[in-house]
Short mmCIF file of N, CA and C in Angstrom, two decimals:
data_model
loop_
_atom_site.label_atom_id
_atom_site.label_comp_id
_atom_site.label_asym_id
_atom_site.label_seq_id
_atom_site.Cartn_x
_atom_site.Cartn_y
_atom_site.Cartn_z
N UNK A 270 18.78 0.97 -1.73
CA UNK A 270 17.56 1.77 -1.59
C UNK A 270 16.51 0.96 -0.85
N UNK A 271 15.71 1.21 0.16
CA UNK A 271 14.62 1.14 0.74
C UNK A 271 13.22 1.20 -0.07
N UNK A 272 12.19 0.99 0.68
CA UNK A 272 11.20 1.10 -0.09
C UNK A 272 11.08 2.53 0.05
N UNK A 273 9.96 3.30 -1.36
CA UNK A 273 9.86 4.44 -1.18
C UNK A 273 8.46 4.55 -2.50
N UNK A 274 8.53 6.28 -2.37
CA UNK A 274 7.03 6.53 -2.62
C UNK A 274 6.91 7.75 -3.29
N UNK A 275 5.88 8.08 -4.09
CA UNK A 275 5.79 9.26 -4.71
C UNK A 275 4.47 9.40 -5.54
N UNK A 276 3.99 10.11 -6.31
CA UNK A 276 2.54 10.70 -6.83
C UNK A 276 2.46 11.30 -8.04
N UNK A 277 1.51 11.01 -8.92
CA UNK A 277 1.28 11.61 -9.99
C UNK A 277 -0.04 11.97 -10.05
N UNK A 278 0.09 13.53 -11.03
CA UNK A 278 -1.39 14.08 -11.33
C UNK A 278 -2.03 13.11 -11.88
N UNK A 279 -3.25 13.11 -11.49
CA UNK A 279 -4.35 12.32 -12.23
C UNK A 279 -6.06 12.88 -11.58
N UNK A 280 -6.08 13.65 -12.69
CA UNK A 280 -7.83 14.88 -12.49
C UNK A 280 -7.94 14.83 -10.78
N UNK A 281 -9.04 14.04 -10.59
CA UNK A 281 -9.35 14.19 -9.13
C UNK A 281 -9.04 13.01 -8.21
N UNK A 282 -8.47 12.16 -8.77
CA UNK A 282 -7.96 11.27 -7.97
C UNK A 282 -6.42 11.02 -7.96
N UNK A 283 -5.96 10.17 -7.08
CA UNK A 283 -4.23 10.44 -7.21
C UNK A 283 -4.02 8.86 -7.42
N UNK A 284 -2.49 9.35 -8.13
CA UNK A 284 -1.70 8.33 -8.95
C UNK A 284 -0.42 8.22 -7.72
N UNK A 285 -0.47 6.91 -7.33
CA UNK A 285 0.69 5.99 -6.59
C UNK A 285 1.47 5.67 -6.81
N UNK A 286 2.88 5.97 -6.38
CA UNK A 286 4.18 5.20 -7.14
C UNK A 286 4.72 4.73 -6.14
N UNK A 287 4.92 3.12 -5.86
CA UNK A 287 6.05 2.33 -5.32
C UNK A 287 7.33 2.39 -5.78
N UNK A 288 8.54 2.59 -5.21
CA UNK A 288 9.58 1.95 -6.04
C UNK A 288 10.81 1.56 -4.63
N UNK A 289 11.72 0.57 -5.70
CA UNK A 289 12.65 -0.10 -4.55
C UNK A 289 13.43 -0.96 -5.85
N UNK A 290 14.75 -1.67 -4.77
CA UNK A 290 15.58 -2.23 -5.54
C UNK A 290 14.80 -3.26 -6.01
N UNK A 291 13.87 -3.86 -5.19
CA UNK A 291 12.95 -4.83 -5.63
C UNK A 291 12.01 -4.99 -5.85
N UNK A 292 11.07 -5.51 -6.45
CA UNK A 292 9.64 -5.90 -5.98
C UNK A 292 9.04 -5.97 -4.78
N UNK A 293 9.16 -6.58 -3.75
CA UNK A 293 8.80 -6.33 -2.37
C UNK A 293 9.16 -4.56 -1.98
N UNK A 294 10.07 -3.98 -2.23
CA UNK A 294 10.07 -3.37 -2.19
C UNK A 294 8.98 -2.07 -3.01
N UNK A 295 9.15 -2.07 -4.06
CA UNK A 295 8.09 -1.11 -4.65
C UNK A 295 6.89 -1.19 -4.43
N UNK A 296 5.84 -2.90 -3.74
CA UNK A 296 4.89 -2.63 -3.49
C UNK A 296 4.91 -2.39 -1.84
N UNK A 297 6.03 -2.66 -1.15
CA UNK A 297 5.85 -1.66 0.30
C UNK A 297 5.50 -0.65 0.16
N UNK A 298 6.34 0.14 -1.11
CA UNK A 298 6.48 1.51 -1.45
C UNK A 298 4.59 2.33 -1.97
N UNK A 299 4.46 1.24 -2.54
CA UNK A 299 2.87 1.31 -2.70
C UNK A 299 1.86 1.50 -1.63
N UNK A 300 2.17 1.01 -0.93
CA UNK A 300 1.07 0.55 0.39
C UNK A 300 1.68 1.55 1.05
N UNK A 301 2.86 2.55 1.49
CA UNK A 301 3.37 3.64 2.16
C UNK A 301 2.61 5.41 1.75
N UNK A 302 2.48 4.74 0.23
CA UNK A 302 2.06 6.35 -0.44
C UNK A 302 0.85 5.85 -0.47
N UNK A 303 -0.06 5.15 -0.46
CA UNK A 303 -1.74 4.61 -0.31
C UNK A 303 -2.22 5.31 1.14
N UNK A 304 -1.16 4.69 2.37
CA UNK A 304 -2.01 4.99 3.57
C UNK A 304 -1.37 6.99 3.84
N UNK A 305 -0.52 7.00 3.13
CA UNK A 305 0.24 8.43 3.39
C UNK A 305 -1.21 9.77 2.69
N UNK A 306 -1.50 9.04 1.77
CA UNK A 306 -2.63 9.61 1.15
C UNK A 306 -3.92 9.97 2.23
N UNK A 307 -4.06 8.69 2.90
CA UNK A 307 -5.09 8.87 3.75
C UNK A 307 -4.23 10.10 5.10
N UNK A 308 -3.30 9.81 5.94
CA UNK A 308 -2.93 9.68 7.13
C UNK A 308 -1.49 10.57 6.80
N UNK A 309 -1.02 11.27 7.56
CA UNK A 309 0.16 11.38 7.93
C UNK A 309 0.94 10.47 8.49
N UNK A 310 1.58 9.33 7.58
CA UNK A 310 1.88 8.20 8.55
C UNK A 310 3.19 8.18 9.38
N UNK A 311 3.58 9.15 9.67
CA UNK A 311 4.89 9.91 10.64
C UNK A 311 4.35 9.61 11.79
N UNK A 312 2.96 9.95 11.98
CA UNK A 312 2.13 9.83 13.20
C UNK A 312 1.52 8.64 13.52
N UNK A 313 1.70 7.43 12.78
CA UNK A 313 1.17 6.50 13.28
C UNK A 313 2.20 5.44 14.02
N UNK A 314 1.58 4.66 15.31
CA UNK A 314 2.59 3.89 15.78
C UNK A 314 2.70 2.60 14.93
N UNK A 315 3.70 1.74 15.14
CA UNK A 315 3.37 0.45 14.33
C UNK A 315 3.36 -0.87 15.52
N UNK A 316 2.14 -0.69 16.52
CA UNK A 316 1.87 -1.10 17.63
C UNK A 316 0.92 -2.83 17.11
N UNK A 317 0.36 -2.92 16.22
CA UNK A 317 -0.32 -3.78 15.98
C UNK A 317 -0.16 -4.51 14.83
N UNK A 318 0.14 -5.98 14.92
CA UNK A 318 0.68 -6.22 13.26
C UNK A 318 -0.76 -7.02 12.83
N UNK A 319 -0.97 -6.93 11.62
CA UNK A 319 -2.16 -7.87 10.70
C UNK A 319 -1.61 -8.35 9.56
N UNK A 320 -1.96 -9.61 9.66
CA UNK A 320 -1.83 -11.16 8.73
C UNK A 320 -2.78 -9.86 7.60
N UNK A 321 -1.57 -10.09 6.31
CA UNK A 321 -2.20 -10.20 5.08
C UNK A 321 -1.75 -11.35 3.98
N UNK A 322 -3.03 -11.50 3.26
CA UNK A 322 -2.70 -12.66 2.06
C UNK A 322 -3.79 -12.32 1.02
N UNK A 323 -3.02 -12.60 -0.38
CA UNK A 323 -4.05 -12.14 -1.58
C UNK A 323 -3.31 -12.39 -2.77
N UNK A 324 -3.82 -12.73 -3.19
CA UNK A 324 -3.75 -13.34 -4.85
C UNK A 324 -4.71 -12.92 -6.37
N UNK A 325 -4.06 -13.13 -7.01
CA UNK A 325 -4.47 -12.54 -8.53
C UNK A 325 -3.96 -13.67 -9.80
N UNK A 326 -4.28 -13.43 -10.71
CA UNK A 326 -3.87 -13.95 -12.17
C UNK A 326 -2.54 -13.57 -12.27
N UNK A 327 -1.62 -12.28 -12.20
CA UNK A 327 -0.67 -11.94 -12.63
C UNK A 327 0.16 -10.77 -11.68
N UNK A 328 0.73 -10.56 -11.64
CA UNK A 328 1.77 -9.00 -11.03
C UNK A 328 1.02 -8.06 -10.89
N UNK A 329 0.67 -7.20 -12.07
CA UNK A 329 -0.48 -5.87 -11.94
C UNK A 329 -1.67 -6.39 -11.09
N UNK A 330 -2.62 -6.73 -11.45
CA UNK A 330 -3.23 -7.29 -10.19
C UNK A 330 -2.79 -7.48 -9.39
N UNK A 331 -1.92 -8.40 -8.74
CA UNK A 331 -1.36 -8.49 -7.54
C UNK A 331 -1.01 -7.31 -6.86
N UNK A 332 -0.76 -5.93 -7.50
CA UNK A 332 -0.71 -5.11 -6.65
C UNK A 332 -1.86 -4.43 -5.94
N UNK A 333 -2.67 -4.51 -7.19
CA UNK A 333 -4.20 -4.30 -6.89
C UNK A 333 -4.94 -4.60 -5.95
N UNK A 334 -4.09 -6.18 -5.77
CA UNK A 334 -5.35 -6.76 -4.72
C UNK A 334 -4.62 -6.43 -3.19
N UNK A 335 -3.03 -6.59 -3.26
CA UNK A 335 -2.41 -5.91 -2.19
C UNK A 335 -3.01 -4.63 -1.60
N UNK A 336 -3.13 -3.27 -2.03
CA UNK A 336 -3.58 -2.53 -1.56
C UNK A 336 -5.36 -2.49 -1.48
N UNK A 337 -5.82 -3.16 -2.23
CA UNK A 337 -7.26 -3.15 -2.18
C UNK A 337 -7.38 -3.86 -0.88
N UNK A 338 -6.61 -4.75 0.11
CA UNK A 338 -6.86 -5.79 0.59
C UNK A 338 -6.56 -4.85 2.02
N UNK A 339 -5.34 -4.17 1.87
CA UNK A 339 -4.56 -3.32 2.99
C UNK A 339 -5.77 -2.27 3.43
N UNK A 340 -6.74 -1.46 2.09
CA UNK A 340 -7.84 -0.85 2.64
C UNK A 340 -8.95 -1.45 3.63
N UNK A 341 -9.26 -2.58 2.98
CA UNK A 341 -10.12 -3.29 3.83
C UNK A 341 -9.87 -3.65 4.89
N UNK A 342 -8.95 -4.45 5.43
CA UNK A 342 -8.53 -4.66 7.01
C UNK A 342 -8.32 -3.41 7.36
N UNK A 343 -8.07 -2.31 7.34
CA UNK A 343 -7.87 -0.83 7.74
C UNK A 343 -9.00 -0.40 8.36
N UNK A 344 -10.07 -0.70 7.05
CA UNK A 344 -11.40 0.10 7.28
C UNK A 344 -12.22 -0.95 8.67
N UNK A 345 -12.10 -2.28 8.19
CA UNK A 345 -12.29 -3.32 9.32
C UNK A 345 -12.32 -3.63 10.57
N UNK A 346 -10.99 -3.20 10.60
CA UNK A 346 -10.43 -2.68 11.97
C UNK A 346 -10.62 -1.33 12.57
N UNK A 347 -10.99 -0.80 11.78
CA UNK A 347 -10.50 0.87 12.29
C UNK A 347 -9.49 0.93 12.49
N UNK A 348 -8.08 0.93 11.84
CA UNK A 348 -6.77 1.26 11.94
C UNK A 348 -5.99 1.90 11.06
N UNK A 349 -4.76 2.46 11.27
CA UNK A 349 -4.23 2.58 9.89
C UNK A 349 -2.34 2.02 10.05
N UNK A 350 -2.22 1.85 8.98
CA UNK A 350 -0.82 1.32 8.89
C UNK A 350 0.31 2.16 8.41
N UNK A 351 1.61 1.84 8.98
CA UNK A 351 2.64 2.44 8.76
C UNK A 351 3.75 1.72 7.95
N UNK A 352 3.73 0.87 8.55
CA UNK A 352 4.92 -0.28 8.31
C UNK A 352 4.35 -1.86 7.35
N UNK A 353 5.03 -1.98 6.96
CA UNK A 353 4.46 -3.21 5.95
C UNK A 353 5.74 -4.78 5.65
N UNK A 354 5.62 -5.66 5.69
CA UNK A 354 6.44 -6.60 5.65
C UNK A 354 5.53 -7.86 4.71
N UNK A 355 6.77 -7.87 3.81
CA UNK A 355 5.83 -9.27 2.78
C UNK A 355 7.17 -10.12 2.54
N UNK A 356 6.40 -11.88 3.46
CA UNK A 356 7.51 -12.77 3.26
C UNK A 356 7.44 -12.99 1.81
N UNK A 357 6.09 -13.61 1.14
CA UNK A 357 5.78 -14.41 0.08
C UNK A 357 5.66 -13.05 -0.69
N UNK A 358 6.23 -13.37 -2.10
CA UNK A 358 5.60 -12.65 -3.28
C UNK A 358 6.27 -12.95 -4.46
N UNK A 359 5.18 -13.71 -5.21
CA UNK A 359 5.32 -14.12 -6.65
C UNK A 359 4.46 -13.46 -7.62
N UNK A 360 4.27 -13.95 -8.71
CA UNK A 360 3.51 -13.56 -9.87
C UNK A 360 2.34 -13.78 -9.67
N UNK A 361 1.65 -14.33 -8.13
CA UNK A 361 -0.14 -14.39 -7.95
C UNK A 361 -0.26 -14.48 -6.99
N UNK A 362 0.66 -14.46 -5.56
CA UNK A 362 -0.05 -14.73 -4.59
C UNK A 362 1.06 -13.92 -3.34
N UNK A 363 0.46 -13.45 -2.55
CA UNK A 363 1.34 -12.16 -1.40
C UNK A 363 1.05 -12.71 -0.23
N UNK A 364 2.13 -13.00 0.79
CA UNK A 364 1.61 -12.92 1.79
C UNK A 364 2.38 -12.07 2.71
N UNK A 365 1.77 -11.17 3.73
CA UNK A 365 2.90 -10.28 4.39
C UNK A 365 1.98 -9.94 5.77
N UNK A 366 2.10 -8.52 6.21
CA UNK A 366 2.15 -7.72 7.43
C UNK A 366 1.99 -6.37 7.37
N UNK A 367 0.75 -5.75 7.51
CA UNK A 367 0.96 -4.46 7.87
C UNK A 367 0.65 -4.42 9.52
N UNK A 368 1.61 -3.42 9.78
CA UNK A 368 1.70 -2.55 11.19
C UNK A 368 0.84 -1.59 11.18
N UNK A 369 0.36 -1.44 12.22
CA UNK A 369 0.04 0.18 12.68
C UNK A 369 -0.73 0.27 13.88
N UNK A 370 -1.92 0.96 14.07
CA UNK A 370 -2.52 1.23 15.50
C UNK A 370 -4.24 1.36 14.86
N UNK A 371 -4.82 1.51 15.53
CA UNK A 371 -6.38 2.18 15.96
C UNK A 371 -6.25 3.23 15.51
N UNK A 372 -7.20 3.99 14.85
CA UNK A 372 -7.07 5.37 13.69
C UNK A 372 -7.98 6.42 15.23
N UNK A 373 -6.79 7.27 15.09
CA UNK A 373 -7.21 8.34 16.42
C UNK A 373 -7.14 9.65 15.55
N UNK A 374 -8.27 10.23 15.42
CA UNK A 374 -8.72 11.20 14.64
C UNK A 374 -7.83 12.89 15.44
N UNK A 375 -7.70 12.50 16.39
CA UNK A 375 -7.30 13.26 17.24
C UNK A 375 -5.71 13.72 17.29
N UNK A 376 -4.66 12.19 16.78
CA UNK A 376 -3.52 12.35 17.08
C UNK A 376 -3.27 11.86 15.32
N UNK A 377 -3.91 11.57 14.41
CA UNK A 377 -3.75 11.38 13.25
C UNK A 377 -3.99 12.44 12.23
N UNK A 378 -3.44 12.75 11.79
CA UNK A 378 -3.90 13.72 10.24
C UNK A 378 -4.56 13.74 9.93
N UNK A 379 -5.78 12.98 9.31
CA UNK A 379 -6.48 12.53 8.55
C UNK A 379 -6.76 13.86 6.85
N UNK A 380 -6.28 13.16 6.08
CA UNK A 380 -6.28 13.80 4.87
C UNK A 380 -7.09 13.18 4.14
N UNK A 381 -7.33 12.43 3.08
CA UNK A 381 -8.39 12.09 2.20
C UNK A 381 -8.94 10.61 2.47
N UNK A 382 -9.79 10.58 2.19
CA UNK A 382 -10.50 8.75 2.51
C UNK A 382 -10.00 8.34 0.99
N UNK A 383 -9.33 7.15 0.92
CA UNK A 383 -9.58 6.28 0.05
C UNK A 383 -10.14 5.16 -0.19
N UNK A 384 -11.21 5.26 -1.37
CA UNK A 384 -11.71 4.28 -2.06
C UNK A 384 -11.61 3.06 -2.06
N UNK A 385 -10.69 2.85 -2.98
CA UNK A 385 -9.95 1.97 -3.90
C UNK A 385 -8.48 1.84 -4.22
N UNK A 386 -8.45 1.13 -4.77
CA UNK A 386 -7.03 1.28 -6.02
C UNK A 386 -7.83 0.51 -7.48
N UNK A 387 -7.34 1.49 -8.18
CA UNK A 387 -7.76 1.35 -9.01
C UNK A 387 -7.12 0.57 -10.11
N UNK A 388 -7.49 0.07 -11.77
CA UNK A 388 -6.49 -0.05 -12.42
C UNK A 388 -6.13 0.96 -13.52
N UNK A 389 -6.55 1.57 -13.23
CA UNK A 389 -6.31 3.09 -13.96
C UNK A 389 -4.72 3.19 -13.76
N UNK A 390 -4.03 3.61 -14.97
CA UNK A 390 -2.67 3.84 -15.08
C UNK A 390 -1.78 2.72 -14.40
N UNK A 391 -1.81 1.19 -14.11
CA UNK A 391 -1.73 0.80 -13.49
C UNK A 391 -0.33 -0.04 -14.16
N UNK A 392 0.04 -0.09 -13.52
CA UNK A 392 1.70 -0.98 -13.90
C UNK A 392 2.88 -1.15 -13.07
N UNK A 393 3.38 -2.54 -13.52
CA UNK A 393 4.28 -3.09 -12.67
C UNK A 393 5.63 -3.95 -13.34
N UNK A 394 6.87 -2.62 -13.55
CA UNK A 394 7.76 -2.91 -14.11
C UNK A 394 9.35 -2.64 -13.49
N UNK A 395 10.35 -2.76 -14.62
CA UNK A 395 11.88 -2.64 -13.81
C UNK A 395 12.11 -1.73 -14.81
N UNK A 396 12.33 -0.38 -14.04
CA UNK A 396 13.25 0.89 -14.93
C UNK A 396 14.66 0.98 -14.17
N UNK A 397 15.02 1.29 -15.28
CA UNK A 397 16.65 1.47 -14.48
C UNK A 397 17.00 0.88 -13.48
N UNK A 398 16.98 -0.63 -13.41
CA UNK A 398 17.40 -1.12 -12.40
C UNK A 398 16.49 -0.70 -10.66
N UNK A 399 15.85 -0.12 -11.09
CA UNK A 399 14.71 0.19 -9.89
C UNK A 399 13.23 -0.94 -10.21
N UNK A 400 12.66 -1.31 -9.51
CA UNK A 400 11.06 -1.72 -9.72
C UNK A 400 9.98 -0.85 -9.68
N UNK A 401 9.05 -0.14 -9.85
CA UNK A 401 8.06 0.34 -9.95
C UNK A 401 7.05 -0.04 -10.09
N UNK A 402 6.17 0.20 -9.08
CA UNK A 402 4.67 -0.46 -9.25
C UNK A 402 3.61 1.06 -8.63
N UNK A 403 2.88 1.36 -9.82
CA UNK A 403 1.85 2.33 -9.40
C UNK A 403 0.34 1.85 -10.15
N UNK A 404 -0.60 2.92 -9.93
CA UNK A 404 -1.67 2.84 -10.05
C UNK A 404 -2.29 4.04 -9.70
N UNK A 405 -3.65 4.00 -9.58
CA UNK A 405 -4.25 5.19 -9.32
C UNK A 405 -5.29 5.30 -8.42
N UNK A 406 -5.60 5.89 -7.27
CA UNK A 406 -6.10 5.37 -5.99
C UNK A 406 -7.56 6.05 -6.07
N UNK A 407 -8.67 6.00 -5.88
CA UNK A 407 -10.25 6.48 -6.04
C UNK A 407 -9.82 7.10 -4.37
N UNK A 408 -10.62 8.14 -4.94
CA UNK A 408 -10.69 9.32 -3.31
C UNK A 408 -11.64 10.33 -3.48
#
């Protein structure tokens, strides 16, 4: 299995699900359904890569600060991402790659602005031999 992605109700904001055979994997899977939220990311190229790095106390955080970190260079840049690559990832500290392009309002979707990530519903575990890492995204 690949990384992958999916959503849960949660009132007015939405709930994120990573999952994959691995860890790297489920938080790709994270950062796929984060920018998918914003963007139709079918439509984005993965023309531009950006240095990411971020650290926390523990795992749950660490995902936290992963996508909290992926918003900010996004918003920074004006870009959005498609593709994601993480060499490093332990129990506090990530280092990886998101892809993507310059956010073209024109040739992009644009569906909801996100916030945050939140730690609302937030967890990072192994079911059935799958990993899972979600949370709940402010929008």
């Amino acid at each position: 299995m690949s990384a992958s992605f999916d959503y849960f109700e949660h009132g007015a904001d939405i709930g994120i699900v990573g999952m994959g055979d691995t860890l790297k994997e489920a938080f790709i899977g994270g950062a796929l359904a984060l920018f998918n939220v914003m963007v139709d990311i079918k439509s984005v190229k993965p023309i531009l890569r950006v240095e990411i790095s971020c650290a926390a106390f523990n795992i749950e955080e660490l995902f936290i600060e992963w996508l909290n970190t992926l918003i900010a260079e996004a918003d920074m840049r004006d870009m959005v991402f498609r593709e994601f690559e993480i060499d490093l990832l332990d129990e506090e500290r990530l280092h990886g790659y998101a892809l993507g392009e310059r956010l073209d309002p024109k040739r992009h979707s644009l569906k909801s602005e996100v916030k945050a990530a939140t730690y609302s519903m937030l967890s990072v575990e192994s079911v059935d031999d799958l990993f899972v890492a979600k949370c709940v995204v402010d929008v």
